[in-house]
Amino acid sequence: MHNGHNGEALAASPEEVTQDILRKHREFTPRFKALVAVLAVLFLLGVVGFIIRLQDGFEHRVKWGYYAAVVVYLLTTAQAAPMVAIAPRLAKANWRRPVSRAAEMFGVVGLFNLLLFIPLLFLLPSTEGRRTIWFDGPSMSPHIWDTLAMVFLVLCGLAMLWAGSLPDMAAARDHSSGRRQGLFAKLAMGWRGTDLQWFLIRHRIGALASLYFMFLVFTHFLIASDFVLGLVPGWKDSIFPAFQALSALQSSIATMLVTMFVLRKWCGYERYIGLEQFWALSKLLLATSLLWFYFWWSGFIIFWYGRQPVEQNVISLIISGPYLPIFFTTFILNFIIPLVLLIWNAVRRSILGPTVVGCSILVGTFFDRIRLYVSAFSIEDVTAHALTVVPPAHTPDIADILIIIGALSGAGLSYALATKVFPVVNIWEIKEYMLLRVQAAFHRMEVTILAKPE
Amino acid sequence: MQQRVSLEDRQINRDLLRGVLEHPLWWFALVGFVGLVLLAGVISTGYMITKGIGVTGLNRPVMWGFFITNFVFWVGISHAGVMISAILRLTQAEWRRPVTRAAEVLTVFALMTAALHPVIHTGRPWRLLYWAFPYDFSRGIFVNVRSPLIWDPSAIFTYLTGSSLFVFVALLPDLAVLRDRTTGIVHHVYSVLCLGWRGTPKQWKLQTVAGILLSALILPVFVSVHSIVSWDFAVATSVEAWHSTIFAPYFVIGAVHSGVSAVVTMMALMRWLWKWDKYIRPEHFDALGRLLIVVSTTWFFFFFLEVLFGIYGQESPEIALREMQIFQWPWSMLFIIFLLTAYFIPVPLWLFPKVRRSITLMFWTSILVNIGMWLERFLIIVPGLARKQPLTFSWGTYHPSIIEILIVAASFALVAFLLLIFSKVFPLIPLFEQKEGQLFAKELRVGRKKVPAVIREE
């Protein structure tokens, strides 16, 4: 590694890169098997927790608060992670190339989260007699539209993953034999790398990426409006859906930083995922962390300064009341730590620094989802005109803890299994980068010359 | 398609200093015309100060009209410079090179013009002192620092100072070129201004570091300025439709939308007036068009949230206000024009590369955006105030007087006037950026094709 680039990988021949990544893709190492086994056991524990929770029925929404928090947490982190492939791809940033597939593969976790989402529909009350973004529409509007949004988001994520993997599936087909070759031949959909196929893949990825971005923002808008704002009487907060979407962008970067660290450290991809990726993402993480504060403050100051009784009660519910310790934890983990660490270039330009900040944000966002969703699920009378009494904090029971462990393990398990279907490092994008980049002498320096095709 | 043109340093100097060293007739005609409009504005302001604020259309309950709308509009335009210069510099976007200076200068002049509006709006400008500065300590009368109306001047003057420094630091190498090409007293003035620039490696390094530092430092100021302007409205609870939590980012992104559009307008005019076809090329408009699609769509999403959560509460005063804004004549007409011009006409057009690469179409669509964005501010401010009181007999309306119209027209003339004067003294396209761009431009052979390439800055 030199000059912040993945020099070692780029110095190899394209065929070496293909062979190396496909070999890692094929291997079932003992470490991988152990990881899958542990995650599977933890996931089963979550299933037990879910069964215990089911015994309580769906009448008491507050009992499902932690369940809702973990589902939205996965929506905020894992399902937002493909943005780390989408945004730099639209901006034609080359550092994305080794990590774009790892980001897109979180689309598989979306499928798992879609299953977790189903019980939430039974907890959402009818819109009759309460304020919702659906006004006088059919009483089941949020149920229908939220489900459609989640389904389209997941389908779009999977389509984007598959469309972007076709050349690598063809490479896996050409470098394998037997049943494995048959499987990858089917997944590669007859990819031969013709001009037309390349033209189509670029346009498909571009269109799906734009769609995914729009669906992600739209889904967050719906979930934040229907599962938080709509359940708290008198809470009228136009920035909240945008704040949740922004929080998803911040968490997507944090998710990818931690994923990249794991891939580098324990999966043998250090040749491909280097300082360049961590450095680029840490700059974006600093920007989104500052925006996190800005969006939070923009909402807070209006309520705090206005001194309206309803708004003061909302502040008490989600900030200064029973969830104050959780709010402080979130504030420190999602804003103070990223700010204090990432303002230093030495920290940004390292592997460990951004990873530590990524972990901090992932934990902070988890607490934030608890603060917002458990508190909103604690409100019993959703048809009241205004919030007059702030309910006490709801503490998790054993079922909640098992559900949280199971949901997070299930997400990890689905991702781990997906790495054996799709090569986790994008082969064709790295090989393309090798074509577009040369090192050359410029006066007394050696510089990188980068081709910028249309 | 990238349309690079290979240019010698000498030719760059000759072409880009044309605005400073040559004196075409159209420049004098334009200065004369905008000077006349400006004069009309100055006379109107003088008349208003003499006769009192009664000569305007302002009356209870609408005490903020054209002046404050125009103030918010010009603060919005001032967001062009930082957006284009600071962010594109930090992200090393190559296409920024011909755009930066014009955007930065537009920022400074727009901000200066904006700052004039609250002064004019007071009707008795000297009373501004009582409002914004501490006075009469002996009687215990202090400025209310808890008011956003006090935060505003602090943010605006910090931004103005930062933006002026930004322009000056980026001007240094070009000032030295002008020093070397002038004689007599003008030569001495440029010598002083360029601070002994010789182009040594140390000077270049310092200038680059200063540019990056200022870019990073000015970004929070840039966000704070329009956020605070938005809080002038949003922290108030007495005016329906103003008390909205999305206002700060909604105003900031709206400002970027109108500011970047203003840069497009200016770029087209620069290309036509100074015949800088080799420097300001369709690819630059294409990049600005792409940026505008993202910015305007984000702005539209925030606008949607603002309106949706306005009526979400289903409170009758707010519903009545929104009905007036959207359905009652003449507000309905203004609302439709606003929506069409700020989003629904330009954005679908920008989706087509041919439109983005057509200078004429980009010019006219960028003008449309700013018509829409001016109306947006007007529709936020005036209808809310007209329905401010709960009792219907105290509702009111607003008709701008000719004095206000002339002063608003003069504000546009003032910005144009200052830009024309600036173009006579300093180059509007940075010479050193162009030369650096030429040095960094390369070509790579990829397969059978030659692809434009750049040397990547670390």
mmCIF file of C-alpha atoms in Angstrom, chain B residues 32-322:
data_model
loop_
_atom_site.group_PDB
_atom_site.id
_atom_site.type_symbol
_atom_site.label_atom_id
_atom_site.label_comp_id
_atom_site.label_asym_id
_atom_site.label_seq_id
_atom_site.Cartn_x
_atom_site.Cartn_y
_atom_site.Cartn_z
ATOM 1 C CA GLY B 32 -25.009 52.990 -17.633
ATOM 2 C CA PHE B 33 -28.266 51.033 -17.739
ATOM 3 C CA VAL B 34 -27.880 49.261 -14.376
ATOM 4 C CA GLY B 35 -26.559 52.523 -12.923
ATOM 5 C CA LEU B 36 -29.815 54.245 -13.901
ATOM 6 C CA VAL B 37 -31.929 51.528 -12.261
ATOM 7 C CA LEU B 38 -29.708 51.747 -9.208
ATOM 8 C CA LEU B 39 -30.149 55.498 -9.117
ATOM 9 C CA ALA B 40 -33.936 55.067 -9.195
ATOM 10 C CA GLY B 41 -33.608 52.737 -6.204
ATOM 11 C CA VAL B 42 -31.403 55.166 -4.308
ATOM 12 C CA ILE B 43 -33.845 58.012 -4.941
ATOM 13 C CA SER B 44 -36.763 55.795 -3.852
ATOM 14 C CA THR B 45 -34.957 54.857 -0.657
ATOM 15 C CA GLY B 46 -34.212 58.513 0.050
ATOM 16 C CA TYR B 47 -37.851 59.398 -0.580
ATOM 17 C CA MET B 48 -39.008 56.618 1.768
ATOM 18 C CA ILE B 49 -36.654 57.735 4.517
ATOM 19 C CA THR B 50 -37.857 61.325 4.138
ATOM 20 C CA LYS B 51 -41.568 60.572 3.988
ATOM 21 C CA GLY B 52 -41.663 57.543 6.243
ATOM 22 C CA ILE B 53 -42.499 53.872 5.819
ATOM 23 C CA GLY B 54 -46.087 54.794 4.947
ATOM 24 C CA VAL B 55 -45.080 55.160 1.292
ATOM 25 C CA THR B 56 -44.665 51.372 1.135
ATOM 26 C CA GLY B 57 -47.477 48.831 1.038
ATOM 27 C CA LEU B 58 -46.551 47.601 4.526
ATOM 28 C CA ASN B 59 -49.345 47.864 7.030
ATOM 29 C CA ARG B 60 -50.750 45.821 9.915
ATOM 30 C CA PRO B 61 -50.693 42.842 10.010
ATOM 31 C CA VAL B 62 -48.256 42.471 7.073
ATOM 32 C CA MET B 63 -45.188 44.311 8.298
ATOM 33 C CA TRP B 64 -42.698 42.211 6.320
ATOM 34 C CA GLY B 65 -43.108 42.474 2.558
ATOM 35 C CA PHE B 66 -40.890 42.946 -0.478
ATOM 36 C CA PHE B 67 -37.829 44.072 1.488
ATOM 37 C CA ILE B 68 -37.649 41.020 3.717
ATOM 38 C CA THR B 69 -38.551 38.695 0.820
ATOM 39 C CA ASN B 70 -35.723 40.221 -1.148
ATOM 40 C CA PHE B 71 -33.393 39.993 1.855
ATOM 41 C CA VAL B 72 -34.001 36.252 2.136
ATOM 42 C CA PHE B 73 -33.648 35.896 -1.645
ATOM 43 C CA TRP B 74 -30.227 37.584 -1.745
ATOM 44 C CA VAL B 75 -28.967 35.668 1.275
ATOM 45 C CA GLY B 76 -30.016 32.579 -0.696
ATOM 46 C CA ILE B 77 -28.106 33.660 -3.802
ATOM 47 C CA SER B 78 -25.046 34.194 -1.626
ATOM 48 C CA HIS B 79 -24.943 30.455 -0.996
ATOM 49 C CA ALA B 80 -23.629 29.894 -4.510
ATOM 50 C CA GLY B 81 -20.040 30.722 -3.769
ATOM 51 C CA VAL B 82 -19.388 28.342 -0.945
ATOM 52 C CA MET B 83 -21.361 25.546 -2.504
ATOM 53 C CA ILE B 84 -19.442 25.777 -5.748
ATOM 54 C CA SER B 85 -16.031 26.792 -4.468
ATOM 55 C CA ALA B 86 -15.593 25.198 -1.075
ATOM 56 C CA ILE B 87 -17.332 21.898 -1.676
ATOM 57 C CA LEU B 88 -16.026 21.386 -5.204
ATOM 58 C CA ARG B 89 -12.518 22.344 -4.092
ATOM 59 C CA LEU B 90 -12.629 19.882 -1.205
ATOM 60 C CA THR B 91 -13.946 17.135 -3.490
ATOM 61 C CA GLN B 92 -11.379 18.000 -6.191
ATOM 62 C CA ALA B 93 -13.993 18.328 -8.911
ATOM 63 C CA GLU B 94 -12.061 19.364 -12.042
ATOM 64 C CA TRP B 95 -15.014 21.168 -13.601
ATOM 65 C CA ARG B 96 -14.979 23.779 -10.850
ATOM 66 C CA ARG B 97 -12.055 25.684 -12.391
ATOM 67 C CA PRO B 98 -13.842 28.293 -14.543
ATOM 68 C CA VAL B 99 -16.772 28.588 -12.129
ATOM 69 C CA THR B 100 -15.201 29.365 -8.773
ATOM 70 C CA ARG B 101 -14.346 33.064 -8.990
ATOM 71 C CA ALA B 102 -17.708 34.125 -10.390
ATOM 72 C CA ALA B 103 -19.514 32.137 -7.698
ATOM 73 C CA GLU B 104 -17.381 33.562 -4.889
ATOM 74 C CA VAL B 105 -17.790 37.134 -6.077
ATOM 75 C CA LEU B 106 -21.522 36.662 -6.501
ATOM 76 C CA THR B 107 -21.594 35.500 -2.876
ATOM 77 C CA VAL B 108 -19.923 38.638 -1.590
ATOM 78 C CA PHE B 109 -22.042 41.067 -3.609
ATOM 79 C CA ALA B 110 -25.299 39.222 -2.952
ATOM 80 C CA LEU B 111 -24.568 39.206 0.768
ATOM 81 C CA MET B 112 -23.739 42.906 0.806
ATOM 82 C CA THR B 113 -26.986 43.618 -1.025
ATOM 83 C CA ALA B 114 -28.936 41.359 1.333
ATOM 84 C CA ALA B 115 -27.509 43.106 4.389
ATOM 85 C CA LEU B 116 -28.811 46.436 3.059
ATOM 86 C CA HIS B 117 -32.420 45.247 3.120
ATOM 87 C CA PRO B 118 -33.086 45.105 6.871
ATOM 88 C CA VAL B 119 -31.467 48.552 7.059
ATOM 89 C CA ILE B 120 -33.811 49.926 4.401
ATOM 90 C CA HIS B 121 -36.738 48.029 5.921
ATOM 91 C CA THR B 122 -36.460 49.872 9.229
ATOM 92 C CA GLY B 123 -37.528 53.053 7.435
ATOM 93 C CA ARG B 124 -35.327 55.004 9.818
ATOM 94 C CA PRO B 125 -31.976 53.262 9.243
ATOM 95 C CA TRP B 126 -30.231 54.956 12.149
ATOM 96 C CA ARG B 127 -32.650 53.184 14.477
ATOM 97 C CA LEU B 128 -30.984 49.930 13.522
ATOM 98 C CA LEU B 129 -28.313 50.906 16.026
ATOM 99 C CA TYR B 130 -30.838 50.639 18.848
ATOM 100 C CA TRP B 131 -31.893 47.251 17.624
ATOM 101 C CA ALA B 132 -28.594 45.540 16.888
ATOM 102 C CA PHE B 133 -25.995 47.169 19.081
ATOM 103 C CA PRO B 134 -25.774 47.671 22.857
ATOM 104 C CA TYR B 135 -26.629 51.210 23.915
ATOM 105 C CA ASP B 136 -27.522 53.269 26.930
ATOM 106 C CA PHE B 137 -25.949 50.998 29.533
ATOM 107 C CA SER B 138 -26.795 53.457 32.289
ATOM 108 C CA ARG B 139 -30.491 52.695 31.917
ATOM 109 C CA GLY B 140 -29.906 48.971 31.713
ATOM 110 C CA ILE B 141 -31.136 48.738 28.121
ATOM 111 C CA PHE B 142 -29.402 45.956 26.269
ATOM 112 C CA VAL B 143 -29.886 44.184 22.993
ATOM 113 C CA ASN B 144 -32.002 41.038 23.279
ATOM 114 C CA VAL B 145 -29.378 38.436 22.426
ATOM 115 C CA ARG B 146 -32.010 35.726 22.631
ATOM 116 C CA SER B 147 -33.621 37.034 19.443
ATOM 117 C CA PRO B 148 -32.729 35.495 16.084
ATOM 118 C CA LEU B 149 -32.939 39.018 14.691
ATOM 119 C CA ILE B 150 -29.669 39.618 16.549
ATOM 120 C CA TRP B 151 -28.102 36.297 15.562
ATOM 121 C CA ASP B 152 -28.726 37.255 11.923
ATOM 122 C CA PRO B 153 -26.288 40.183 11.600
ATOM 123 C CA SER B 154 -23.590 38.195 13.438
ATOM 124 C CA ALA B 155 -23.922 35.276 11.025
ATOM 125 C CA ILE B 156 -24.128 37.490 7.951
ATOM 126 C CA PHE B 157 -21.067 39.572 8.826
ATOM 127 C CA THR B 158 -19.041 36.470 9.705
ATOM 128 C CA TYR B 159 -20.009 34.958 6.357
ATOM 129 C CA LEU B 160 -19.209 38.202 4.536
ATOM 130 C CA THR B 161 -15.774 38.394 6.158
ATOM 131 C CA GLY B 162 -15.030 34.742 5.389
ATOM 132 C CA SER B 163 -16.267 34.987 1.796
ATOM 133 C CA SER B 164 -14.267 38.155 1.130
ATOM 134 C CA LEU B 165 -11.129 36.451 2.451
ATOM 135 C CA PHE B 166 -11.938 33.469 0.268
ATOM 136 C CA VAL B 167 -12.113 35.667 -2.843
ATOM 137 C CA PHE B 168 -8.951 37.551 -1.897
ATOM 138 C CA VAL B 169 -6.808 34.477 -1.240
ATOM 139 C CA ALA B 170 -7.854 32.960 -4.558
ATOM 140 C CA LEU B 171 -7.111 36.261 -6.315
ATOM 141 C CA LEU B 172 -3.472 36.594 -5.210
ATOM 142 C CA PRO B 173 -1.753 34.824 -8.160
ATOM 143 C CA ASP B 174 -3.968 36.647 -10.655
ATOM 144 C CA LEU B 175 -3.282 39.993 -9.019
ATOM 145 C CA ALA B 176 0.425 39.361 -9.537
ATOM 146 C CA VAL B 177 -0.225 38.709 -13.243
ATOM 147 C CA LEU B 178 -2.082 42.008 -13.432
ATOM 148 C CA ARG B 179 0.750 43.744 -11.595
ATOM 149 C CA ASP B 180 3.160 42.513 -14.239
ATOM 150 C CA ARG B 181 0.934 43.733 -17.079
ATOM 151 C CA THR B 182 0.127 47.230 -15.896
ATOM 152 C CA THR B 183 2.035 50.454 -15.419
ATOM 153 C CA GLY B 184 1.860 53.618 -13.341
ATOM 154 C CA ILE B 185 -0.477 53.954 -10.401
ATOM 155 C CA VAL B 186 -2.544 50.899 -11.381
ATOM 156 C CA HIS B 187 0.641 48.841 -11.244
ATOM 157 C CA HIS B 188 1.285 50.108 -7.720
ATOM 158 C CA VAL B 189 -2.233 49.276 -6.592
ATOM 159 C CA TYR B 190 -1.935 45.700 -7.901
ATOM 160 C CA SER B 191 1.542 45.434 -6.345
ATOM 161 C CA VAL B 192 0.126 46.270 -2.943
ATOM 162 C CA LEU B 193 -2.876 43.993 -3.398
ATOM 163 C CA CYS B 194 -0.905 40.919 -4.481
ATOM 164 C CA LEU B 195 1.123 41.010 -1.236
ATOM 165 C CA GLY B 196 4.461 40.409 -2.951
ATOM 166 C CA TRP B 197 3.356 37.281 -4.792
ATOM 167 C CA ARG B 198 6.205 35.766 -6.770
ATOM 168 C CA GLY B 199 4.873 32.293 -7.279
ATOM 169 C CA THR B 200 7.476 30.530 -5.148
ATOM 170 C CA PRO B 201 6.716 26.928 -4.099
ATOM 171 C CA LYS B 202 6.204 28.146 -0.516
ATOM 172 C CA GLN B 203 3.708 30.786 -1.633
ATOM 173 C CA TRP B 204 1.791 28.250 -3.720
ATOM 174 C CA LYS B 205 1.707 25.840 -0.825
ATOM 175 C CA LEU B 206 0.457 28.507 1.570
ATOM 176 C CA GLN B 207 -2.166 29.689 -0.898
ATOM 177 C CA THR B 208 -3.429 26.127 -1.416
ATOM 178 C CA VAL B 209 -3.517 25.386 2.322
ATOM 179 C CA ALA B 210 -5.297 28.700 2.995
ATOM 180 C CA GLY B 211 -7.876 27.850 0.313
ATOM 181 C CA ILE B 212 -8.550 24.412 1.775
ATOM 182 C CA LEU B 213 -8.698 25.734 5.334
ATOM 183 C CA LEU B 214 -11.056 28.534 4.397
ATOM 184 C CA SER B 215 -13.195 26.060 2.454
ATOM 185 C CA ALA B 216 -13.565 23.829 5.490
ATOM 186 C CA LEU B 217 -14.059 26.676 7.965
ATOM 187 C CA ILE B 218 -16.590 28.551 5.896
ATOM 188 C CA LEU B 219 -18.899 25.552 5.451
ATOM 189 C CA PRO B 220 -20.423 25.712 8.963
ATOM 190 C CA VAL B 221 -20.804 29.488 8.596
ATOM 191 C CA PHE B 222 -22.545 28.953 5.272
ATOM 192 C CA VAL B 223 -25.028 26.557 6.880
ATOM 193 C CA SER B 224 -25.540 28.782 9.906
ATOM 194 C CA VAL B 225 -26.382 31.899 7.876
ATOM 195 C CA HIS B 226 -29.500 30.643 6.174
ATOM 196 C CA SER B 227 -30.470 28.512 9.161
ATOM 197 C CA ILE B 228 -30.553 31.627 11.296
ATOM 198 C CA VAL B 229 -32.487 33.484 8.602
ATOM 199 C CA SER B 230 -35.002 30.623 8.703
ATOM 200 C CA TRP B 231 -35.215 30.872 12.508
ATOM 201 C CA ASP B 232 -36.250 34.531 12.128
ATOM 202 C CA PHE B 233 -39.490 32.894 11.046
ATOM 203 C CA ALA B 234 -39.560 29.418 12.547
ATOM 204 C CA VAL B 235 -39.050 30.211 16.215
ATOM 205 C CA ALA B 236 -42.135 32.431 16.107
ATOM 206 C CA THR B 237 -45.242 30.601 17.287
ATOM 207 C CA SER B 238 -47.734 33.330 16.410
ATOM 208 C CA VAL B 239 -47.598 32.982 12.629
ATOM 209 C CA GLU B 240 -49.142 29.871 11.123
ATOM 210 C CA ALA B 241 -46.901 27.938 8.692
ATOM 211 C CA TRP B 242 -43.712 29.471 10.091
ATOM 212 C CA HIS B 243 -43.308 27.282 13.161
ATOM 213 C CA SER B 244 -41.833 24.309 11.306
ATOM 214 C CA THR B 245 -38.831 22.240 12.339
ATOM 215 C CA ILE B 246 -37.668 21.596 8.744
ATOM 216 C CA PHE B 247 -37.206 25.318 8.062
ATOM 217 C CA ALA B 248 -33.433 25.481 8.612
ATOM 218 C CA PRO B 249 -32.340 22.745 6.170
ATOM 219 C CA TYR B 250 -35.229 23.671 3.854
ATOM 220 C CA PHE B 251 -33.953 27.254 3.633
ATOM 221 C CA VAL B 252 -30.327 26.170 3.237
ATOM 222 C CA ILE B 253 -30.994 23.744 0.406
ATOM 223 C CA GLY B 254 -33.360 26.263 -1.218
ATOM 224 C CA ALA B 255 -30.563 28.802 -1.032
ATOM 225 C CA VAL B 256 -28.178 26.407 -2.730
ATOM 226 C CA HIS B 257 -30.809 25.726 -5.406
ATOM 227 C CA SER B 258 -31.218 29.411 -6.220
ATOM 228 C CA GLY B 259 -27.517 30.213 -5.722
ATOM 229 C CA VAL B 260 -26.235 27.548 -8.089
ATOM 230 C CA SER B 261 -28.896 28.572 -10.616
ATOM 231 C CA ALA B 262 -27.662 32.152 -10.369
ATOM 232 C CA VAL B 263 -24.136 30.897 -11.104
ATOM 233 C CA VAL B 264 -25.478 29.178 -14.233
ATOM 234 C CA THR B 265 -27.074 32.465 -15.335
ATOM 235 C CA MET B 266 -23.840 34.298 -14.702
ATOM 236 C CA MET B 267 -21.709 31.701 -16.490
ATOM 237 C CA ALA B 268 -23.882 31.928 -19.596
ATOM 238 C CA LEU B 269 -23.652 35.721 -19.584
ATOM 239 C CA MET B 270 -19.861 35.589 -19.127
ATOM 240 C CA ARG B 271 -19.535 33.193 -22.041
ATOM 241 C CA TRP B 272 -21.640 35.402 -24.291
ATOM 242 C CA LEU B 273 -20.338 38.796 -23.242
ATOM 243 C CA TRP B 274 -16.599 38.057 -23.073
ATOM 244 C CA LYS B 275 -16.677 35.255 -25.673
ATOM 245 C CA TRP B 276 -15.018 32.781 -23.293
ATOM 246 C CA ASP B 277 -16.211 29.731 -25.253
ATOM 247 C CA LYS B 278 -12.920 27.908 -24.723
ATOM 248 C CA TYR B 279 -13.144 28.252 -20.958
ATOM 249 C CA ILE B 280 -16.828 28.007 -20.123
ATOM 250 C CA ARG B 281 -17.897 24.947 -22.057
ATOM 251 C CA PRO B 282 -21.086 22.864 -22.320
ATOM 252 C CA GLU B 283 -19.504 20.228 -20.050
ATOM 253 C CA HIS B 284 -19.471 22.796 -17.225
ATOM 254 C CA PHE B 285 -23.174 23.487 -17.685
ATOM 255 C CA ASP B 286 -23.756 19.737 -17.827
ATOM 256 C CA ALA B 287 -22.037 19.261 -14.456
ATOM 257 C CA LEU B 288 -23.920 22.186 -12.913
ATOM 258 C CA GLY B 289 -27.166 20.760 -14.331
ATOM 259 C CA ARG B 290 -26.510 17.374 -12.710
ATOM 260 C CA LEU B 291 -25.732 19.073 -9.410
ATOM 261 C CA LEU B 292 -28.933 21.090 -9.702
ATOM 262 C CA ILE B 293 -31.056 17.966 -10.234
ATOM 263 C CA VAL B 294 -29.845 16.562 -6.902
ATOM 264 C CA VAL B 295 -30.100 19.863 -5.043
ATOM 265 C CA SER B 296 -33.537 20.768 -6.389
ATOM 266 C CA THR B 297 -34.978 17.324 -5.702
ATOM 267 C CA THR B 298 -33.738 17.447 -2.108
ATOM 268 C CA TRP B 299 -35.234 20.930 -1.820
ATOM 269 C CA PHE B 300 -38.544 19.646 -3.212
ATOM 270 C CA PHE B 301 -38.587 16.794 -0.674
ATOM 271 C CA PHE B 302 -38.129 19.289 2.165
ATOM 272 C CA PHE B 303 -40.826 21.524 0.670
ATOM 273 C CA PHE B 304 -43.139 18.507 0.567
ATOM 274 C CA LEU B 305 -42.398 17.755 4.241
ATOM 275 C CA GLU B 306 -42.996 21.398 5.176
ATOM 276 C CA VAL B 307 -46.416 21.492 3.508
ATOM 277 C CA LEU B 308 -47.429 17.977 4.615
ATOM 278 C CA PHE B 309 -46.630 18.576 8.273
ATOM 279 C CA GLY B 310 -48.207 22.025 8.047
ATOM 280 C CA ILE B 311 -51.599 20.459 7.432
ATOM 281 C CA TYR B 312 -50.807 17.280 9.426
ATOM 282 C CA GLY B 313 -52.048 18.877 12.647
ATOM 283 C CA GLN B 314 -55.422 19.571 10.967
ATOM 284 C CA GLU B 315 -55.753 22.816 12.904
ATOM 285 C CA SER B 316 -58.246 25.166 11.299
ATOM 286 C CA PRO B 317 -56.097 28.364 11.215
ATOM 287 C CA GLU B 318 -53.282 26.544 9.413
ATOM 288 C CA ILE B 319 -55.690 24.803 7.039
ATOM 289 C CA ALA B 320 -57.275 28.209 6.245
ATOM 290 C CA LEU B 321 -53.855 29.700 5.582
ATOM 291 C CA ARG B 322 -52.757 26.850 3.323
#
